[in-house]
PDB file of C-alpha atoms and ligand atoms in Angstrom:
ATOM      1  CA  MET A1300      76.210 127.315  90.144  1.00 78.00           C
ATOM      2  CA  ILE A1301      78.113 124.209  91.171  1.00 81.00           C
ATOM      3  CA  GLY A1302      81.700 124.194  89.975  1.00 83.00           C
ATOM      4  CA  LYS A1303      85.010 122.454  90.336  1.00 88.00           C
ATOM      5  CA  ASP A1304      86.324 125.423  92.354  1.00 90.00           C
ATOM      6  CA  GLN A1305      84.018 124.439  95.235  1.00 94.00           C
ATOM      7  CA  ILE A1306      85.770 121.095  95.606  1.00 96.00           C
ATOM      8  CA  ASP A1307      88.553 120.571  98.140  1.00 96.00           C
ATOM      9  CA  LEU A1308      91.093 118.835  95.919  1.00 97.00           C
ATOM     10  CA  ALA A1309      92.951 117.558  98.980  1.00 96.00           C
ATOM     11  CA  ASN A1310      89.905 115.538 100.040  1.00 95.00           C
ATOM     12  CA  VAL A1311      88.515 113.839  96.941  1.00 97.00           C
ATOM     13  CA  PRO A1312      87.539 110.185  97.186  1.00 98.00           C
ATOM     14  CA  ASN A1313      90.028 107.699  95.769  1.00 98.00           C
ATOM     15  CA  HIS A1314      87.297 105.530  94.339  1.00 98.00           C
ATOM     16  CA  VAL A1315      83.780 106.448  93.223  1.00 98.00           C
ATOM     17  CA  ALA A1316      81.268 103.802  92.155  1.00 98.00           C
ATOM     18  CA  ILE A1317      78.192 104.690  90.110  1.00 98.00           C
ATOM     19  CA  ILE A1318      74.937 102.853  89.503  1.00 98.00           C
ATOM     20  CA  MET A1319      73.953 104.411  86.184  1.00 98.00           C
ATOM     21  CA  ASP A1320      70.156 104.233  86.233  1.00 98.00           C
ATOM     22  CA  GLY A1321      67.244 105.773  84.377  1.00 98.00           C
ATOM     23  CA  ASN A1322      68.166 105.242  80.723  1.00 98.00           C
ATOM     24  CA  GLY A1323      64.860 103.523  79.954  1.00 98.00           C
ATOM     25  CA  ARG A1324      62.735 106.183  81.657  1.00 98.00           C
ATOM     26  CA  TRP A1325      64.706 108.947  79.963  1.00 98.00           C
ATOM     27  CA  ALA A1326      64.072 107.357  76.550  1.00 98.00           C
ATOM     28  CA  LYS A1327      60.372 106.948  77.334  1.00 98.00           C
ATOM     29  CA  GLN A1328      60.130 110.637  78.209  1.00 98.00           C
ATOM     30  CA  GLN A1329      61.535 111.400  74.753  1.00 96.00           C
ATOM     31  CA  GLY A1330      59.094 108.984  73.096  1.00 98.00           C
ATOM     32  CA  GLU A1331      62.020 106.786  72.073  1.00 98.00           C
ATOM     33  CA  LEU A1332      62.985 103.139  72.525  1.00 96.00           C
ATOM     34  CA  ARG A1333      64.883 102.105  75.664  1.00 97.00           C
ATOM     35  CA  THR A1334      68.024 101.445  73.627  1.00 97.00           C
ATOM     36  CA  PHE A1335      68.140 105.133  72.685  1.00 98.00           C
ATOM     37  CA  GLY A1336      68.467 105.841  76.401  1.00 98.00           C
ATOM     38  CA  HIS A1337      71.476 103.528  76.643  1.00 98.00           C
ATOM     39  CA  THR A1338      73.164 105.096  73.606  1.00 98.00           C
ATOM     40  CA  SER A1339      72.546 108.531  75.071  1.00 98.00           C
ATOM     41  CA  GLY A1340      74.043 107.337  78.359  1.00 98.00           C
ATOM     42  CA  VAL A1341      77.481 107.116  76.769  1.00 98.00           C
ATOM     43  CA  GLU A1342      77.793 110.926  76.867  1.00 98.00           C
ATOM     44  CA  ALA A1343      77.146 110.808  80.612  1.00 98.00           C
ATOM     45  CA  VAL A1344      79.909 108.200  80.964  1.00 98.00           C
ATOM     46  CA  ARG A1345      82.280 110.623  79.175  1.00 98.00           C
ATOM     47  CA  GLU A1346      81.222 113.461  81.475  1.00 98.00           C
ATOM     48  CA  ALA A1347      81.702 111.445  84.661  1.00 98.00           C
ATOM     49  CA  LEU A1348      85.073 110.152  83.487  1.00 98.00           C
ATOM     50  CA  THR A1349      86.300 113.616  82.514  1.00 97.00           C
ATOM     51  CA  ALA A1350      85.083 115.132  85.767  1.00 98.00           C
ATOM     52  CA  ALA A1351      86.800 112.345  87.737  1.00 98.00           C
ATOM     53  CA  GLY A1352      90.067 112.994  85.875  1.00 97.00           C
ATOM     54  CA  GLU A1353      89.885 116.755  86.426  1.00 97.00           C
ATOM     55  CA  ILE A1354      89.673 116.447  90.195  1.00 97.00           C
ATOM     56  CA  GLY A1355      92.136 113.581  90.606  1.00 97.00           C
ATOM     57  CA  ILE A1356      89.881 110.608  91.378  1.00 98.00           C
ATOM     58  CA  LYS A1357      91.897 107.427  90.799  1.00 98.00           C
ATOM     59  CA  HIS A1358      89.185 104.796  90.311  1.00 98.00           C
ATOM     60  CA  LEU A1359      85.723 105.095  88.769  1.00 98.00           C
ATOM     61  CA  THR A1360      83.617 101.919  88.771  1.00 98.00           C
ATOM     62  CA  LEU A1361      80.491 101.966  86.605  1.00 98.00           C
ATOM     63  CA  TYR A1362      77.717  99.391  86.911  1.00 98.00           C
ATOM     64  CA  ALA A1363      77.195  98.899  83.179  1.00 98.00           C
ATOM     65  CA  PHE A1364      75.479  95.493  83.144  1.00 97.00           C
ATOM     66  CA  SER A1365      74.276  93.417  86.068  1.00 97.00           C
ATOM     67  CA  THR A1366      73.826  89.656  86.297  1.00 97.00           C
ATOM     68  CA  GLU A1367      70.087  90.376  86.507  1.00 96.00           C
ATOM     69  CA  ASN A1368      70.184  92.454  83.282  1.00 97.00           C
ATOM     70  CA  TRP A1369      70.513  89.167  81.320  1.00 98.00           C
ATOM     71  CA  ASN A1370      66.780  88.746  82.003  1.00 97.00           C
ATOM     72  CA  ARG A1371      65.883  91.801  79.906  1.00 97.00           C
ATOM     73  CA  PRO A1372      64.393  91.346  76.413  1.00 96.00           C
ATOM     74  CA  VAL A1373      66.995  89.793  74.137  1.00 97.00           C
ATOM     75  CA  GLU A1374      66.968  92.815  71.776  1.00 96.00           C
ATOM     76  CA  GLU A1375      67.897  95.109  74.654  1.00 96.00           C
ATOM     77  CA  VAL A1376      70.652  92.776  75.884  1.00 97.00           C
ATOM     78  CA  ASN A1377      72.082  92.578  72.345  1.00 97.00           C
ATOM     79  CA  ALA A1378      71.899  96.342  71.952  1.00 97.00           C
ATOM     80  CA  LEU A1379      73.777  96.823  75.235  1.00 97.00           C
ATOM     81  CA  MET A1380      76.485  94.352  74.201  1.00 97.00           C
ATOM     82  CA  ASP A1381      76.839  96.061  70.787  1.00 97.00           C
ATOM     83  CA  LEU A1382      77.014  99.414  72.520  1.00 97.00           C
ATOM     84  CA  LEU A1383      79.796  98.200  74.754  1.00 97.00           C
ATOM     85  CA  VAL A1384      81.800  96.997  71.741  1.00 95.00           C
ATOM     86  CA  SER A1385      81.240 100.156  69.685  1.00 96.00           C
ATOM     87  CA  THR A1386      81.934 102.442  72.649  1.00 97.00           C
ATOM     88  CA  ILE A1387      85.275 100.804  73.400  1.00 95.00           C
ATOM     89  CA  MET A1388      86.204 100.906  69.699  1.00 95.00           C
ATOM     90  CA  ASN A1389      85.198 104.563  69.307  1.00 96.00           C
ATOM     91  CA  GLU A1390      86.674 105.772  72.566  1.00 96.00           C
ATOM     92  CA  ILE A1391      89.974 103.933  72.692  1.00 97.00           C
ATOM     93  CA  ASP A1392      92.001 106.838  71.219  1.00 97.00           C
ATOM     94  CA  SER A1393      90.445 109.272  73.644  1.00 97.00           C
ATOM     95  CA  LEU A1394      91.097 106.877  76.550  1.00 98.00           C
ATOM     96  CA  GLN A1395      94.755 106.711  75.501  1.00 97.00           C
ATOM     97  CA  GLU A1396      95.081 110.509  75.106  1.00 97.00           C
ATOM     98  CA  ASN A1397      93.662 110.978  78.577  1.00 97.00           C
ATOM     99  CA  LYS A1398      95.788 108.173  80.070  1.00 98.00           C
ATOM    100  CA  VAL A1399      92.682 106.276  81.207  1.00 98.00           C
ATOM    101  CA  LYS A1400      93.309 102.722  82.308  1.00 98.00           C
ATOM    102  CA  LEU A1401      90.416 100.398  81.465  1.00 98.00           C
ATOM    103  CA  THR A1402      89.640  97.413  83.697  1.00 98.00           C
ATOM    104  CA  ALA A1403      86.564  95.240  84.225  1.00 98.00           C
ATOM    105  CA  ILE A1404      84.950  93.209  86.982  1.00 98.00           C
ATOM    106  CA  GLY A1405      82.227  90.600  86.692  1.00 98.00           C
ATOM    107  CA  ASN A1406      81.593  87.310  84.963  1.00 98.00           C
ATOM    108  CA  ILE A1407      83.438  88.426  81.833  1.00 98.00           C
ATOM    109  CA  SER A1408      83.459  84.936  80.297  1.00 98.00           C
ATOM    110  CA  SER A1409      79.648  85.105  80.087  1.00 98.00           C
ATOM    111  CA  LEU A1410      79.810  88.040  77.649  1.00 98.00           C
ATOM    112  CA  PRO A1411      79.584  87.416  73.881  1.00 97.00           C
ATOM    113  CA  ASP A1412      82.982  86.659  72.283  1.00 97.00           C
ATOM    114  CA  GLN A1413      83.209  89.946  70.394  1.00 96.00           C
ATOM    115  CA  CYS A1414      82.551  91.815  73.609  1.00 97.00           C
ATOM    116  CA  GLN A1415      85.210  89.864  75.480  1.00 97.00           C
ATOM    117  CA  ASN A1416      87.728  90.433  72.674  1.00 97.00           C
ATOM    118  CA  GLU A1417      87.159  94.177  72.425  1.00 97.00           C
ATOM    119  CA  LEU A1418      87.222  94.532  76.184  1.00 97.00           C
ATOM    120  CA  GLN A1419      90.440  92.513  76.452  1.00 98.00           C
ATOM    121  CA  LYS A1420      92.039  94.641  73.718  1.00 97.00           C
ATOM    122  CA  GLY A1421      91.026  97.838  75.495  1.00 97.00           C
ATOM    123  CA  ILE A1422      92.351  96.534  78.811  1.00 98.00           C
ATOM    124  CA  GLU A1423      95.698  95.484  77.324  1.00 98.00           C
ATOM    125  CA  GLU A1424      96.186  98.676  75.298  1.00 97.00           C
ATOM    126  CA  THR A1425      95.554 100.930  78.276  1.00 98.00           C
ATOM    127  CA  ALA A1426      97.269  98.786  80.921  1.00 98.00           C
ATOM    128  CA  GLU A1427     100.223 101.154  81.397  1.00 98.00           C
ATOM    129  CA  ASN A1428      98.144 104.344  81.641  1.00 98.00           C
ATOM    130  CA  ASP A1429      98.383 106.176  84.936  1.00 98.00           C
ATOM    131  CA  GLY A1430      95.294 108.405  84.743  1.00 98.00           C
ATOM    132  CA  VAL A1431      91.820 107.455  85.973  1.00 98.00           C
ATOM    133  CA  ASN A1432      91.116 103.743  86.221  1.00 98.00           C
ATOM    134  CA  LEU A1433      87.767 103.231  84.482  1.00 98.00           C
ATOM    135  CA  ASN A1434      86.487  99.977  85.923  1.00 98.00           C
ATOM    136  CA  LEU A1435      83.431  98.540  84.176  1.00 98.00           C
ATOM    137  CA  ALA A1436      81.193  96.166  86.113  1.00 98.00           C
ATOM    138  CA  LEU A1437      79.852  93.796  83.458  1.00 98.00           C
ATOM    139  CA  SER A1438      77.692  90.765  84.093  1.00 98.00           C
ATOM    140  CA  TYR A1439      78.413  91.642  87.699  1.00 98.00           C
ATOM    141  CA  SER A1440      76.531  91.149  90.912  1.00 98.00           C
ATOM    142  CA  SER A1441      77.792  91.111  94.454  1.00 98.00           C
ATOM    143  CA  ARG A1442      76.159  87.826  95.410  1.00 98.00           C
ATOM    144  CA  TRP A1443      77.740  86.163  92.346  1.00 98.00           C
ATOM    145  CA  GLU A1444      81.110  87.634  93.326  1.00 98.00           C
ATOM    146  CA  ILE A1445      80.846  86.662  97.009  1.00 98.00           C
ATOM    147  CA  THR A1446      79.720  83.123  96.138  1.00 98.00           C
ATOM    148  CA  LYS A1447      82.676  82.794  93.751  1.00 98.00           C
ATOM    149  CA  ALA A1448      85.031  84.031  96.485  1.00 98.00           C
ATOM    150  CA  PHE A1449      83.591  81.465  98.963  1.00 98.00           C
ATOM    151  CA  LYS A1450      84.210  78.660  96.490  1.00 98.00           C
ATOM    152  CA  GLU A1451      87.783  79.788  95.787  1.00 98.00           C
ATOM    153  CA  ILE A1452      88.584  80.182  99.480  1.00 98.00           C
ATOM    154  CA  ALA A1453      87.159  76.703 100.203  1.00 98.00           C
ATOM    155  CA  LYS A1454      89.212  75.261  97.333  1.00 98.00           C
ATOM    156  CA  ASP A1455      92.415  76.899  98.599  1.00 98.00           C
ATOM    157  CA  VAL A1456      91.780  75.592 102.119  1.00 98.00           C
ATOM    158  CA  GLU A1457      91.190  72.130 100.651  1.00 98.00           C
ATOM    159  CA  LEU A1458      94.446  72.359  98.659  1.00 98.00           C
ATOM    160  CA  LYS A1459      96.216  73.635 101.786  1.00 98.00           C
ATOM    161  CA  ASN A1460      97.182  76.913 100.075  1.00 98.00           C
ATOM    162  CA  LEU A1461      95.328  78.696 102.882  1.00 98.00           C
ATOM    163  CA  ARG A1462      94.580  77.828 106.516  1.00 98.00           C
ATOM    164  CA  SER A1463      91.049  78.528 107.720  1.00 97.00           C
ATOM    165  CA  ASP A1464      92.431  80.427 110.751  1.00 98.00           C
ATOM    166  CA  GLU A1465      94.244  82.786 108.343  1.00 97.00           C
ATOM    167  CA  ILE A1466      90.984  84.009 106.801  1.00 98.00           C
ATOM    168  CA  ASN A1467      90.367  87.624 107.715  1.00 98.00           C
ATOM    169  CA  GLU A1468      88.679  90.623 106.080  1.00 97.00           C
ATOM    170  CA  SER A1469      91.616  91.486 103.861  1.00 95.00           C
ATOM    171  CA  ILE A1470      91.886  87.862 102.676  1.00 97.00           C
ATOM    172  CA  VAL A1471      88.166  87.880 101.806  1.00 97.00           C
ATOM    173  CA  SER A1472      88.616  91.216  99.964  1.00 97.00           C
ATOM    174  CA  SER A1473      91.474  89.779  97.956  1.00 97.00           C
ATOM    175  CA  TYR A1474      89.272  86.948  96.643  1.00 98.00           C
ATOM    176  CA  LEU A1475      86.660  89.404  95.314  1.00 98.00           C
ATOM    177  CA  THR A1476      86.833  90.507  91.674  1.00 97.00           C
ATOM    178  CA  THR A1477      87.855  93.973  92.883  1.00 97.00           C
ATOM    179  CA  GLY A1478      91.085  92.362  94.142  1.00 93.00           C
ATOM    180  CA  ASP A1479      93.369  95.089  95.411  1.00 80.00           C
ATOM    181  CA  LEU A1480      91.166  98.026  94.372  1.00 96.00           C
ATOM    182  CA  PRO A1481      90.481 100.284  97.350  1.00 97.00           C
ATOM    183  CA  ASP A1482      86.854 100.296  98.554  1.00 98.00           C
ATOM    184  CA  PRO A1483      84.785 103.149  97.112  1.00 98.00           C
ATOM    185  CA  GLU A1484      84.389 106.011  99.566  1.00 98.00           C
ATOM    186  CA  LEU A1485      81.368 107.226  97.594  1.00 98.00           C
ATOM    187  CA  MET A1486      78.617 105.431  95.722  1.00 98.00           C
ATOM    188  CA  ILE A1487      76.278 107.413  93.463  1.00 98.00           C
ATOM    189  CA  ARG A1488      72.955 106.197  92.089  1.00 98.00           C
ATOM    190  CA  THR A1489      70.995 108.206  89.542  1.00 98.00           C
ATOM    191  CA  SER A1490      67.275 108.243  88.680  1.00 98.00           C
ATOM    192  CA  GLY A1491      65.800 108.604  92.165  1.00 98.00           C
ATOM    193  CA  GLU A1492      65.895 104.903  93.088  1.00 98.00           C
ATOM    194  CA  LYS A1493      67.277 104.340  96.563  1.00 98.00           C
ATOM    195  CA  ARG A1494      68.650 100.828  96.409  1.00 97.00           C
ATOM    196  CA  VAL A1495      72.069  99.243  96.005  1.00 97.00           C
ATOM    197  CA  SER A1496      70.822  96.458  93.703  1.00 97.00           C
ATOM    198  CA  ASN A1497      73.451  93.794  94.361  1.00 98.00           C
ATOM    199  CA  PHE A1498      76.343  96.191  93.651  1.00 98.00           C
ATOM    200  CA  MET A1499      79.625  95.986  95.599  1.00 98.00           C
ATOM    201  CA  LEU A1500      77.862  94.959  98.824  1.00 98.00           C
ATOM    202  CA  TRP A1501      81.094  94.065 100.637  1.00 98.00           C
ATOM    203  CA  GLN A1502      83.052  97.018  99.270  1.00 98.00           C
ATOM    204  CA  ILE A1503      80.497  99.731 100.182  1.00 98.00           C
ATOM    205  CA  ALA A1504      80.403  98.815 103.892  1.00 97.00           C
ATOM    206  CA  TYR A1505      81.632 102.314 104.823  1.00 95.00           C
ATOM    207  CA  SER A1506      80.828 104.204 101.607  1.00 97.00           C
ATOM    208  CA  GLU A1507      78.801 107.365 101.587  1.00 97.00           C
ATOM    209  CA  LEU A1508      75.680 106.793  99.486  1.00 98.00           C
ATOM    210  CA  TYR A1509      74.476 109.619  97.250  1.00 98.00           C
ATOM    211  CA  PHE A1510      71.177 109.479  95.401  1.00 98.00           C
ATOM    212  CA  THR A1511      70.112 111.959  92.750  1.00 98.00           C
ATOM    213  CA  ASP A1512      66.884 112.234  90.750  1.00 98.00           C
ATOM    214  CA  VAL A1513      68.841 113.024  87.570  1.00 98.00           C
ATOM    215  CA  LEU A1514      68.341 110.297  84.966  1.00 98.00           C
ATOM    216  CA  TRP A1515      71.649 108.865  83.766  1.00 98.00           C
ATOM    217  CA  PRO A1516      71.603 110.290  80.187  1.00 98.00           C
ATOM    218  CA  ASP A1517      71.186 113.780  81.709  1.00 98.00           C
ATOM    219  CA  PHE A1518      74.055 113.339  84.190  1.00 98.00           C
ATOM    220  CA  ARG A1519      76.752 115.982  83.605  1.00 98.00           C
ATOM    221  CA  LYS A1520      80.001 117.081  85.225  1.00 97.00           C
ATOM    222  CA  GLU A1521      78.118 119.491  87.523  1.00 97.00           C
ATOM    223  CA  ASP A1522      76.038 116.582  88.845  1.00 98.00           C
ATOM    224  CA  PHE A1523      79.227 114.671  89.561  1.00 98.00           C
ATOM    225  CA  TYR A1524      80.790 117.668  91.314  1.00 98.00           C
ATOM    226  CA  LYS A1525      77.594 118.104  93.357  1.00 97.00           C
ATOM    227  CA  ALA A1526      77.964 114.535  94.645  1.00 98.00           C
ATOM    228  CA  ILE A1527      81.627 115.152  95.532  1.00 97.00           C
ATOM    229  CA  ILE A1528      80.775 118.381  97.366  1.00 96.00           C
ATOM    230  CA  GLU A1529      78.079 116.591  99.373  1.00 96.00           C
ATOM    231  CA  PHE A1530      80.575 113.809 100.143  1.00 96.00           C
ATOM    232  CA  GLN A1531      83.034 116.400 101.425  1.00 95.00           C
ATOM    233  CA  ASN A1532      80.394 117.868 103.699  1.00 93.00           C
ATOM    234  CA  ARG A1533      79.511 114.557 105.305  1.00 92.00           C
ATOM    235  CA  GLU A1534      81.089 113.423 108.526  1.00 78.00           C
ATOM    236  CA  ARG A1535      82.623 109.978 108.126  1.00 69.00           C
ATOM    237  CA  ARG A1536      82.881 108.402 111.568  1.00 72.00           C
ATOM    238  CA  PHE A1537      83.541 104.715 110.807  1.00 76.00           C
ATOM    239  CA  GLY A1538      81.642 103.697 113.934  1.00 79.00           C
ATOM    240  CA  LYS A1539      83.403 106.195 116.205  1.00 79.00           C
ATOM    241  CA  THR A1540      81.931 109.314 117.813  1.00 79.00           C
ATOM    242  CA  SER A1541      82.395 112.801 116.330  1.00 76.00           C
ATOM    243  CA  GLU A1542      84.830 113.658 119.134  1.00 79.00           C
ATOM    244  CA  GLN A1543      87.030 110.634 118.484  1.00 76.00           C
ATOM    245  CA  LYS A1544      87.570 111.268 114.785  1.00 65.00           C
TER     246      LYS A1544
HETATM  247  C1  FPP B  65      70.219 101.413  83.639  1.00 57.39           C
HETATM  248  O1  FPP B  65      69.127 102.106  83.108  1.00 57.39           O
HETATM  249  C2  FPP B  65      71.326 101.336  82.715  1.00 57.39           C
HETATM  250  C3  FPP B  65      71.866 100.185  82.213  1.00 57.39           C
HETATM  251  C4  FPP B  65      71.361  98.846  82.557  1.00 57.39           C
HETATM  252  C5  FPP B  65      72.957 100.206  81.248  1.00 57.39           C
HETATM  253  C6  FPP B  65      74.008 101.258  81.436  1.00 57.39           C
HETATM  254  C7  FPP B  65      74.731 101.369  80.189  1.00 57.39           C
HETATM  255  C8  FPP B  65      75.150 102.528  79.629  1.00 57.39           C
HETATM  256  C9  FPP B  65      75.001 103.847  80.211  1.00 57.39           C
HETATM  257  C10 FPP B  65      75.758 102.388  78.309  1.00 57.39           C
HETATM  258  C11 FPP B  65      77.123 102.875  78.158  1.00 57.39           C
HETATM  259  C12 FPP B  65      78.116 102.322  79.075  1.00 57.39           C
HETATM  260  C13 FPP B  65      79.297 101.875  78.677  1.00 57.39           C
HETATM  261  C14 FPP B  65      80.342 101.688  79.707  1.00 57.39           C
HETATM  262  C15 FPP B  65      79.603 101.551  77.281  1.00 57.39           C
HETATM  263  P1  FPP B  65      67.746 101.326  82.990  1.00 57.39           P
HETATM  264  O2  FPP B  65      67.697 100.699  81.640  1.00 57.39           O
HETATM  265  O3  FPP B  65      67.606 100.384  84.123  1.00 57.39           O
HETATM  266  O4  FPP B  65      66.715 102.495  83.090  1.00 57.39           O
HETATM  267  P2  FPP B  65      65.244 102.439  83.730  1.00 57.39           P
HETATM  268  O5  FPP B  65      65.421 102.091  85.177  1.00 57.39           O
HETATM  269  O6  FPP B  65      64.747 103.837  83.525  1.00 57.39           O
HETATM  270  O7  FPP B  65      64.468 101.424  82.957  1.00 57.39           O
END
């Protein structure tokens, strides 16, 4: 049985990013509509967030809605937006009690007004919390983010706020929507798909990738711990040899 006691608390990742996948397939297996899978996925969000808090992970980024998800049937998009609003409203007290700090990345201005308002409220109310930073990727994709960064860098060079010879990796990082968030050391994807689907492409350059067949609504603390234990057993070489580490 996988448990928290098997985790080396001195070596937990600072930042874990999760591609929550499999809600639709899970719902289909139950003979339900896809939206039931999304609603059921909220419990898995709670589990991952609690598990992260218990072992001292500082940042948890969840891919909740991609740029490409706008192409889903309008009913499903609306249901996801409503779910985001109701989840923030229902969970805000619990986020406060647990000192969770809510943040978001992505093209937030493309979200419906009510969504933006609730999100903004949640972000402001939890801004001083010093527990886990729950970072929601909403209307997010890496190519959108990198293109936006290119445009802003070009603009700043044009305005002479930045010299082109000053541009380095940390400057590029600072123009991304993740700003000064550390890169995730671990990225988890559920549901058996082995892709990164336009998620944090720059930031996961050296991340360990962990894929599990568990469908997101079934994802529980033990599944999270399992990913952390596997992470701790991997050898991270950053391009060096084993002997050099
Ligand atoms: C992917 O499953 C999941 C999503 C696109 C949405 C994730 C949203 C939640 C878990 C809702 C709660 C989250 C918050 C933060 C309120 P899929 O629909 O692609 O599943 P499939 O691949 O089986 O079709």
